[in-house]
């Protein structure tokens, strides 16, 4: 626990996880460049006394030739830049370890559905046999599929206010804008909803290949923007699919 404040009948608690340990100047690192993104992340965790859970990730072998020079850079920024170039977000898991993750829809299985057809042709659509009244065990059973997920999805309840977009958003492209303005910008995918990576000093050489690998991972990813104000659910974590 970082801080506790008592105000009349309310006690306000402020709790920080191990991500706060990365709020240190990167100048404390003695890592010699060139190094890979994996080596940069391992060094950051070692310097900040945090266990790294994600040992292998997208572009982990990407080589960074020059060390970022700005003295104001923190280890937290270094972690965020590595996560960005791996198409991930960084978080601290329940074991206090640093992990790089992305939103996982693959474990949601929607199978077996009935198509009700349309109003133009009332003969369209599927039919289901409900059996007969002579034998109540007769008839087919039909299931609408189920959620299969390694961890339960985040259920949002007791909502005070919410805003839900009417349409899904699909990522169509990923572009990298180099810090060096003399280098060209690379786009993997097409115009539309483009994820733009800018001011990331770790993106130096082979940017076209870097953008391509990120595009392979992120292009086609679909989500629906949603914001809500509700009672906090301590079981919900960053990255949970809601």
PDB file of N, CA, C and O in Angstrom, residues 134-193:
ATOM      1  N   UNK A 134     -46.480 -36.600 -26.936  1.00  0.00           N
ATOM      2  CA  UNK A 134     -46.649 -37.983 -26.491  1.00  0.00           C
ATOM      3  C   UNK A 134     -45.422 -38.463 -25.725  1.00  0.00           C
ATOM      4  O   UNK A 134     -45.532 -39.236 -24.785  1.00  0.00           O
ATOM      5  N   UNK A 135     -44.279 -38.008 -26.146  1.00  0.00           N
ATOM      6  CA  UNK A 135     -43.040 -38.411 -25.504  1.00  0.00           C
ATOM      7  C   UNK A 135     -42.244 -37.140 -25.215  1.00  0.00           C
ATOM      8  O   UNK A 135     -41.672 -36.530 -26.099  1.00  0.00           O
ATOM      9  N   UNK A 136     -42.240 -36.752 -23.929  1.00  0.00           N
ATOM     10  CA  UNK A 136     -41.601 -35.476 -23.594  1.00  0.00           C
ATOM     11  C   UNK A 136     -40.073 -35.527 -23.687  1.00  0.00           C
ATOM     12  O   UNK A 136     -39.416 -34.500 -23.567  1.00  0.00           O
ATOM     13  N   UNK A 137     -39.559 -36.730 -23.856  1.00  0.00           N
ATOM     14  CA  UNK A 137     -38.104 -36.821 -24.044  1.00  0.00           C
ATOM     15  C   UNK A 137     -37.736 -36.759 -25.520  1.00  0.00           C
ATOM     16  O   UNK A 137     -36.554 -36.812 -25.859  1.00  0.00           O
ATOM     17  N   UNK A 138     -38.752 -36.698 -26.383  1.00  0.00           N
ATOM     18  CA  UNK A 138     -38.475 -36.635 -27.811  1.00  0.00           C
ATOM     19  C   UNK A 138     -38.045 -35.230 -28.211  1.00  0.00           C
ATOM     20  O   UNK A 138     -38.159 -34.276 -27.444  1.00  0.00           O
ATOM     21  N   UNK A 139     -37.569 -35.114 -29.430  1.00  0.00           N
ATOM     22  CA  UNK A 139     -37.173 -33.801 -29.932  1.00  0.00           C
ATOM     23  C   UNK A 139     -35.692 -33.551 -29.758  1.00  0.00           C
ATOM     24  O   UNK A 139     -35.031 -34.176 -28.930  1.00  0.00           O
ATOM     25  N   UNK A 140     -35.224 -32.677 -30.574  1.00  0.00           N
ATOM     26  CA  UNK A 140     -33.812 -32.344 -30.540  1.00  0.00           C
ATOM     27  C   UNK A 140     -33.527 -31.260 -29.500  1.00  0.00           C
ATOM     28  O   UNK A 140     -34.392 -30.472 -29.159  1.00  0.00           O
ATOM     29  N   UNK A 141     -32.334 -31.260 -29.023  1.00  0.00           N
ATOM     30  CA  UNK A 141     -31.879 -30.191 -28.151  1.00  0.00           C
ATOM     31  C   UNK A 141     -30.904 -29.331 -28.933  1.00  0.00           C
ATOM     32  O   UNK A 141     -30.121 -29.831 -29.741  1.00  0.00           O
ATOM     33  N   UNK A 142     -30.969 -28.058 -28.703  1.00  0.00           N
ATOM     34  CA  UNK A 142     -30.095 -27.153 -29.458  1.00  0.00           C
ATOM     35  C   UNK A 142     -29.429 -26.190 -28.493  1.00  0.00           C
ATOM     36  O   UNK A 142     -30.094 -25.622 -27.632  1.00  0.00           O
ATOM     37  N   UNK A 143     -28.138 -26.048 -28.615  1.00  0.00           N
ATOM     38  CA  UNK A 143     -27.418 -25.134 -27.735  1.00  0.00           C
ATOM     39  C   UNK A 143     -26.823 -23.990 -28.557  1.00  0.00           C
ATOM     40  O   UNK A 143     -26.474 -24.140 -29.724  1.00  0.00           O
ATOM     41  N   UNK A 144     -26.725 -22.850 -27.944  1.00  0.00           N
ATOM     42  CA  UNK A 144     -26.248 -21.664 -28.636  1.00  0.00           C
ATOM     43  C   UNK A 144     -24.770 -21.399 -28.457  1.00  0.00           C
ATOM     44  O   UNK A 144     -24.312 -20.283 -28.660  1.00  0.00           O
ATOM     45  N   UNK A 145     -24.019 -22.383 -28.082  1.00  0.00           N
ATOM     46  CA  UNK A 145     -22.592 -22.179 -27.872  1.00  0.00           C
ATOM     47  C   UNK A 145     -22.305 -21.711 -26.458  1.00  0.00           C
ATOM     48  O   UNK A 145     -23.203 -21.566 -25.625  1.00  0.00           O
ATOM     49  N   UNK A 146     -21.049 -21.444 -26.155  1.00  0.00           N
ATOM     50  CA  UNK A 146     -20.673 -21.030 -24.816  1.00  0.00           C
ATOM     51  C   UNK A 146     -19.397 -20.234 -24.872  1.00  0.00           C
ATOM     52  O   UNK A 146     -18.702 -20.204 -25.883  1.00  0.00           O
ATOM     53  N   UNK A 147     -19.140 -19.535 -23.790  1.00  0.00           N
ATOM     54  CA  UNK A 147     -17.885 -18.820 -23.657  1.00  0.00           C
ATOM     55  C   UNK A 147     -16.846 -19.770 -23.074  1.00  0.00           C
ATOM     56  O   UNK A 147     -17.056 -20.346 -22.021  1.00  0.00           O
ATOM     57  N   UNK A 148     -15.767 -19.931 -23.786  1.00  0.00           N
ATOM     58  CA  UNK A 148     -14.648 -20.712 -23.271  1.00  0.00           C
ATOM     59  C   UNK A 148     -13.468 -19.758 -23.159  1.00  0.00           C
ATOM     60  O   UNK A 148     -12.981 -19.243 -24.160  1.00  0.00           O
ATOM     61  N   UNK A 149     -13.021 -19.500 -21.957  1.00  0.00           N
ATOM     62  CA  UNK A 149     -11.967 -18.517 -21.750  1.00  0.00           C
ATOM     63  C   UNK A 149     -11.123 -18.968 -20.571  1.00  0.00           C
ATOM     64  O   UNK A 149     -11.641 -19.495 -19.595  1.00  0.00           O
ATOM     65  N   UNK A 150      -9.834 -18.785 -20.714  1.00  0.00           N
ATOM     66  CA  UNK A 150      -8.947 -19.222 -19.643  1.00  0.00           C
ATOM     67  C   UNK A 150      -9.247 -18.476 -18.344  1.00  0.00           C
ATOM     68  O   UNK A 150      -9.111 -19.005 -17.266  1.00  0.00           O
ATOM     69  N   UNK A 151      -9.624 -17.213 -18.447  1.00  0.00           N
ATOM     70  CA  UNK A 151     -10.064 -16.426 -17.308  1.00  0.00           C
ATOM     71  C   UNK A 151     -11.411 -15.818 -17.663  1.00  0.00           C
ATOM     72  O   UNK A 151     -11.674 -15.521 -18.818  1.00  0.00           O
ATOM     73  N   UNK A 152     -12.317 -15.629 -16.696  1.00  0.00           N
ATOM     74  CA  UNK A 152     -13.626 -15.066 -17.011  1.00  0.00           C
ATOM     75  C   UNK A 152     -13.486 -13.688 -17.639  1.00  0.00           C
ATOM     76  O   UNK A 152     -12.585 -12.929 -17.293  1.00  0.00           O
ATOM     77  N   UNK A 153     -14.365 -13.350 -18.605  1.00  0.00           N
ATOM     78  CA  UNK A 153     -14.339 -11.996 -19.147  1.00  0.00           C
ATOM     79  C   UNK A 153     -14.741 -10.998 -18.069  1.00  0.00           C
ATOM     80  O   UNK A 153     -15.352 -11.359 -17.064  1.00  0.00           O
ATOM     81  N   UNK A 154     -14.398  -9.738 -18.280  1.00  0.00           N
ATOM     82  CA  UNK A 154     -14.727  -8.706 -17.300  1.00  0.00           C
ATOM     83  C   UNK A 154     -16.184  -8.299 -17.476  1.00  0.00           C
ATOM     84  O   UNK A 154     -16.561  -7.739 -18.499  1.00  0.00           O
ATOM     85  N   UNK A 155     -17.019  -8.618 -16.498  1.00  0.00           N
ATOM     86  CA  UNK A 155     -18.420  -8.231 -16.544  1.00  0.00           C
ATOM     87  C   UNK A 155     -18.581  -6.880 -15.859  1.00  0.00           C
ATOM     88  O   UNK A 155     -18.131  -6.691 -14.723  1.00  0.00           O
ATOM     89  N   UNK A 156     -19.175  -5.940 -16.567  1.00  0.00           N
ATOM     90  CA  UNK A 156     -19.364  -4.595 -16.048  1.00  0.00           C
ATOM     91  C   UNK A 156     -20.795  -4.471 -15.548  1.00  0.00           C
ATOM     92  O   UNK A 156     -21.746  -4.614 -16.318  1.00  0.00           O
ATOM     93  N   UNK A 157     -20.962  -4.241 -14.259  1.00  0.00           N
ATOM     94  CA  UNK A 157     -22.292  -4.169 -13.667  1.00  0.00           C
ATOM     95  C   UNK A 157     -22.434  -2.895 -12.851  1.00  0.00           C
ATOM     96  O   UNK A 157     -21.464  -2.176 -12.617  1.00  0.00           O
ATOM     97  N   UNK A 158     -23.665  -2.612 -12.413  1.00  0.00           N
ATOM     98  CA  UNK A 158     -23.970  -1.423 -11.617  1.00  0.00           C
ATOM     99  C   UNK A 158     -23.416  -0.185 -12.303  1.00  0.00           C
ATOM    100  O   UNK A 158     -22.638   0.595 -11.734  1.00  0.00           O
ATOM    101  N   UNK A 159     -23.845  -0.013 -13.557  1.00  0.00           N
ATOM    102  CA  UNK A 159     -23.334   1.066 -14.395  1.00  0.00           C
ATOM    103  C   UNK A 159     -24.073   2.368 -14.103  1.00  0.00           C
ATOM    104  O   UNK A 159     -25.300   2.415 -14.099  1.00  0.00           O
ATOM    105  N   UNK A 160     -23.298   3.413 -13.872  1.00  0.00           N
ATOM    106  CA  UNK A 160     -23.875   4.736 -13.657  1.00  0.00           C
ATOM    107  C   UNK A 160     -24.111   5.437 -14.986  1.00  0.00           C
ATOM    108  O   UNK A 160     -25.145   6.087 -15.191  1.00  0.00           O
ATOM    109  N   UNK A 161     -23.153   5.329 -15.895  1.00  0.00           N
ATOM    110  CA  UNK A 161     -23.285   5.897 -17.227  1.00  0.00           C
ATOM    111  C   UNK A 161     -22.423   5.097 -18.185  1.00  0.00           C
ATOM    112  O   UNK A 161     -21.449   4.467 -17.772  1.00  0.00           O
ATOM    113  N   UNK A 162     -22.771   5.125 -19.461  1.00  0.00           N
ATOM    114  CA  UNK A 162     -21.993   4.383 -20.447  1.00  0.00           C
ATOM    115  C   UNK A 162     -22.168   4.991 -21.828  1.00  0.00           C
ATOM    116  O   UNK A 162     -23.153   5.677 -22.104  1.00  0.00           O
ATOM    117  N   UNK A 163     -21.196   4.748 -22.668  1.00  0.00           N
ATOM    118  CA  UNK A 163     -21.233   5.213 -24.043  1.00  0.00           C
ATOM    119  C   UNK A 163     -20.710   4.097 -24.929  1.00  0.00           C
ATOM    120  O   UNK A 163     -19.552   3.690 -24.803  1.00  0.00           O
ATOM    121  N   UNK A 164     -21.576   3.586 -25.789  1.00  0.00           N
ATOM    122  CA  UNK A 164     -21.227   2.456 -26.649  1.00  0.00           C
ATOM    123  C   UNK A 164     -21.303   2.899 -28.103  1.00  0.00           C
ATOM    124  O   UNK A 164     -22.315   3.449 -28.539  1.00  0.00           O
ATOM    125  N   UNK A 165     -20.237   2.679 -28.858  1.00  0.00           N
ATOM    126  CA  UNK A 165     -20.253   3.010 -30.278  1.00  0.00           C
ATOM    127  C   UNK A 165     -21.211   2.092 -31.020  1.00  0.00           C
ATOM    128  O   UNK A 165     -21.412   0.933 -30.644  1.00  0.00           O
ATOM    129  N   UNK A 166     -21.811   2.613 -32.076  1.00  0.00           N
ATOM    130  CA  UNK A 166     -22.772   1.825 -32.845  1.00  0.00           C
ATOM    131  C   UNK A 166     -22.097   0.861 -33.806  1.00  0.00           C
ATOM    132  O   UNK A 166     -22.721  -0.099 -34.266  1.00  0.00           O
ATOM    133  N   UNK A 167     -20.832   1.092 -34.123  1.00  0.00           N
ATOM    134  CA  UNK A 167     -20.146   0.268 -35.114  1.00  0.00           C
ATOM    135  C   UNK A 167     -18.830  -0.259 -34.566  1.00  0.00           C
ATOM    136  O   UNK A 167     -18.194   0.368 -33.700  1.00  0.00           O
ATOM    137  N   UNK A 168     -18.434  -1.407 -35.080  1.00  0.00           N
ATOM    138  CA  UNK A 168     -17.120  -1.952 -34.769  1.00  0.00           C
ATOM    139  C   UNK A 168     -16.040  -1.142 -35.476  1.00  0.00           C
ATOM    140  O   UNK A 168     -16.284  -0.498 -36.495  1.00  0.00           O
ATOM    141  N   UNK A 169     -14.843  -1.198 -34.940  1.00  0.00           N
ATOM    142  CA  UNK A 169     -13.676  -0.563 -35.550  1.00  0.00           C
ATOM    143  C   UNK A 169     -12.678  -1.659 -35.894  1.00  0.00           C
ATOM    144  O   UNK A 169     -12.385  -2.513 -35.064  1.00  0.00           O
ATOM    145  N   UNK A 170     -12.171  -1.639 -37.117  1.00  0.00           N
ATOM    146  CA  UNK A 170     -11.191  -2.630 -37.551  1.00  0.00           C
ATOM    147  C   UNK A 170      -9.892  -1.933 -37.929  1.00  0.00           C
ATOM    148  O   UNK A 170      -9.898  -0.975 -38.716  1.00  0.00           O
ATOM    149  N   UNK A 171      -8.792  -2.405 -37.364  1.00  0.00           N
ATOM    150  CA  UNK A 171      -7.482  -1.848 -37.703  1.00  0.00           C
ATOM    151  C   UNK A 171      -7.137  -2.252 -39.133  1.00  0.00           C
ATOM    152  O   UNK A 171      -7.147  -3.426 -39.483  1.00  0.00           O
ATOM    153  N   UNK A 172      -6.840  -1.259 -39.966  1.00  0.00           N
ATOM    154  CA  UNK A 172      -6.538  -1.522 -41.376  1.00  0.00           C
ATOM    155  C   UNK A 172      -5.052  -1.397 -41.695  1.00  0.00           C
ATOM    156  O   UNK A 172      -4.597  -1.893 -42.730  1.00  0.00           O
ATOM    157  N   UNK A 173      -4.299  -0.725 -40.841  1.00  0.00           N
ATOM    158  CA  UNK A 173      -2.887  -0.541 -41.133  1.00  0.00           C
ATOM    159  C   UNK A 173      -2.095  -0.133 -39.910  1.00  0.00           C
ATOM    160  O   UNK A 173      -2.640   0.369 -38.929  1.00  0.00           O
ATOM    161  N   UNK A 174      -0.796  -0.391 -39.974  1.00  0.00           N
ATOM    162  CA  UNK A 174       0.142   0.023 -38.932  1.00  0.00           C
ATOM    163  C   UNK A 174       1.275   0.775 -39.613  1.00  0.00           C
ATOM    164  O   UNK A 174       1.881   0.267 -40.559  1.00  0.00           O
ATOM    165  N   UNK A 175       1.540   1.986 -39.151  1.00  0.00           N
ATOM    166  CA  UNK A 175       2.644   2.754 -39.724  1.00  0.00           C
ATOM    167  C   UNK A 175       3.623   3.157 -38.642  1.00  0.00           C
ATOM    168  O   UNK A 175       3.255   3.344 -37.483  1.00  0.00           O
ATOM    169  N   UNK A 176       4.890   3.269 -39.045  1.00  0.00           N
ATOM    170  CA  UNK A 176       5.944   3.701 -38.134  1.00  0.00           C
ATOM    171  C   UNK A 176       6.553   4.978 -38.693  1.00  0.00           C
ATOM    172  O   UNK A 176       7.011   5.010 -39.842  1.00  0.00           O
ATOM    173  N   UNK A 177       6.529   6.018 -37.886  1.00  0.00           N
ATOM    174  CA  UNK A 177       7.135   7.298 -38.247  1.00  0.00           C
ATOM    175  C   UNK A 177       8.466   7.400 -37.510  1.00  0.00           C
ATOM    176  O   UNK A 177       8.479   7.561 -36.281  1.00  0.00           O
ATOM    177  N   UNK A 178       9.599   7.291 -38.203  1.00  0.00           N
ATOM    178  CA  UNK A 178      10.899   7.315 -37.525  1.00  0.00           C
ATOM    179  C   UNK A 178      11.160   8.640 -36.818  1.00  0.00           C
ATOM    180  O   UNK A 178      10.680   9.695 -37.245  1.00  0.00           O
ATOM    181  N   UNK A 179      11.922   8.582 -35.734  1.00  0.00           N
ATOM    182  CA  UNK A 179      12.334   9.803 -35.045  1.00  0.00           C
ATOM    183  C   UNK A 179      13.223  10.640 -35.953  1.00  0.00           C
ATOM    184  O   UNK A 179      13.138  11.873 -35.979  1.00  0.00           O
ATOM    185  N   UNK A 180      14.061   9.947 -36.729  1.00  0.00           N
ATOM    186  CA  UNK A 180      14.905  10.617 -37.716  1.00  0.00           C
ATOM    187  C   UNK A 180      14.016  11.046 -38.884  1.00  0.00           C
ATOM    188  O   UNK A 180      13.527  10.216 -39.652  1.00  0.00           O
ATOM    189  N   UNK A 181      13.816  12.347 -39.029  1.00  0.00           N
ATOM    190  CA  UNK A 181      12.897  12.866 -40.041  1.00  0.00           C
ATOM    191  C   UNK A 181      13.384  12.611 -41.464  1.00  0.00           C
ATOM    192  O   UNK A 181      12.600  12.726 -42.417  1.00  0.00           O
ATOM    193  N   UNK A 182      14.648  12.279 -41.635  1.00  0.00           N
ATOM    194  CA  UNK A 182      15.176  11.999 -42.971  1.00  0.00           C
ATOM    195  C   UNK A 182      14.807  10.598 -43.451  1.00  0.00           C
ATOM    196  O   UNK A 182      14.933  10.292 -44.639  1.00  0.00           O
ATOM    197  N   UNK A 183      14.353   9.765 -42.546  1.00  0.00           N
ATOM    198  CA  UNK A 183      13.946   8.412 -42.923  1.00  0.00           C
ATOM    199  C   UNK A 183      12.471   8.402 -43.310  1.00  0.00           C
ATOM    200  O   UNK A 183      11.667   9.155 -42.751  1.00  0.00           O
ATOM    201  N   UNK A 184      12.077   7.543 -44.254  1.00  0.00           N
ATOM    202  CA  UNK A 184      10.680   7.518 -44.699  1.00  0.00           C
ATOM    203  C   UNK A 184       9.767   6.821 -43.695  1.00  0.00           C
ATOM    204  O   UNK A 184      10.222   6.017 -42.866  1.00  0.00           O
ATOM    205  N   UNK A 185       8.489   7.156 -43.764  1.00  0.00           N
ATOM    206  CA  UNK A 185       7.457   6.492 -42.956  1.00  0.00           C
ATOM    207  C   UNK A 185       6.987   5.245 -43.690  1.00  0.00           C
ATOM    208  O   UNK A 185       6.771   5.264 -44.902  1.00  0.00           O
ATOM    209  N   UNK A 186       6.826   4.149 -42.961  1.00  0.00           N
ATOM    210  CA  UNK A 186       6.394   2.896 -43.568  1.00  0.00           C
ATOM    211  C   UNK A 186       5.005   2.530 -43.059  1.00  0.00           C
ATOM    212  O   UNK A 186       4.724   2.617 -41.866  1.00  0.00           O
ATOM    213  N   UNK A 187       4.150   2.119 -44.001  1.00  0.00           N
ATOM    214  CA  UNK A 187       2.787   1.697 -43.683  1.00  0.00           C
ATOM    215  C   UNK A 187       2.596   0.252 -44.100  1.00  0.00           C
ATOM    216  O   UNK A 187       2.836  -0.108 -45.257  1.00  0.00           O
ATOM    217  N   UNK A 188       2.174  -0.575 -43.158  1.00  0.00           N
ATOM    218  CA  UNK A 188       1.821  -1.960 -43.458  1.00  0.00           C
ATOM    219  C   UNK A 188       0.310  -2.074 -43.417  1.00  0.00           C
ATOM    220  O   UNK A 188      -0.298  -1.901 -42.360  1.00  0.00           O
ATOM    221  N   UNK A 189      -0.311  -2.332 -44.570  1.00  0.00           N
ATOM    222  CA  UNK A 189      -1.763  -2.388 -44.636  1.00  0.00           C
ATOM    223  C   UNK A 189      -2.289  -1.290 -45.534  1.00  0.00           C
ATOM    224  O   UNK A 189      -1.657  -0.936 -46.543  1.00  0.00           O
ATOM    225  N   UNK A 190      -3.416  -0.723 -45.184  1.00  0.00           N
ATOM    226  CA  UNK A 190      -4.055   0.292 -46.021  1.00  0.00           C
ATOM    227  C   UNK A 190      -4.591   1.426 -45.167  1.00  0.00           C
ATOM    228  O   UNK A 190      -4.683   1.325 -43.938  1.00  0.00           O
ATOM    229  N   UNK A 191      -4.948   2.523 -45.832  1.00  0.00           N
ATOM    230  CA  UNK A 191      -5.544   3.656 -45.141  1.00  0.00           C
ATOM    231  C   UNK A 191      -6.902   3.260 -44.558  1.00  0.00           C
ATOM    232  O   UNK A 191      -7.547   2.335 -45.023  1.00  0.00           O
ATOM    233  N   UNK A 192      -7.326   3.988 -43.566  1.00  0.00           N
ATOM    234  CA  UNK A 192      -8.579   3.686 -42.877  1.00  0.00           C
ATOM    235  C   UNK A 192      -8.389   3.974 -41.404  1.00  0.00           C
ATOM    236  O   UNK A 192      -8.191   5.114 -41.004  1.00  0.00           O
ATOM    237  N   UNK A 193      -8.400   2.926 -40.586  1.00  0.00           N
ATOM    238  CA  UNK A 193      -8.084   3.066 -39.161  1.00  0.00           C
ATOM    239  C   UNK A 193      -6.652   2.576 -38.996  1.00  0.00           C
ATOM    240  O   UNK A 193      -6.384   1.370 -38.934  1.00  0.00           O
TER     241      UNK A 193
END
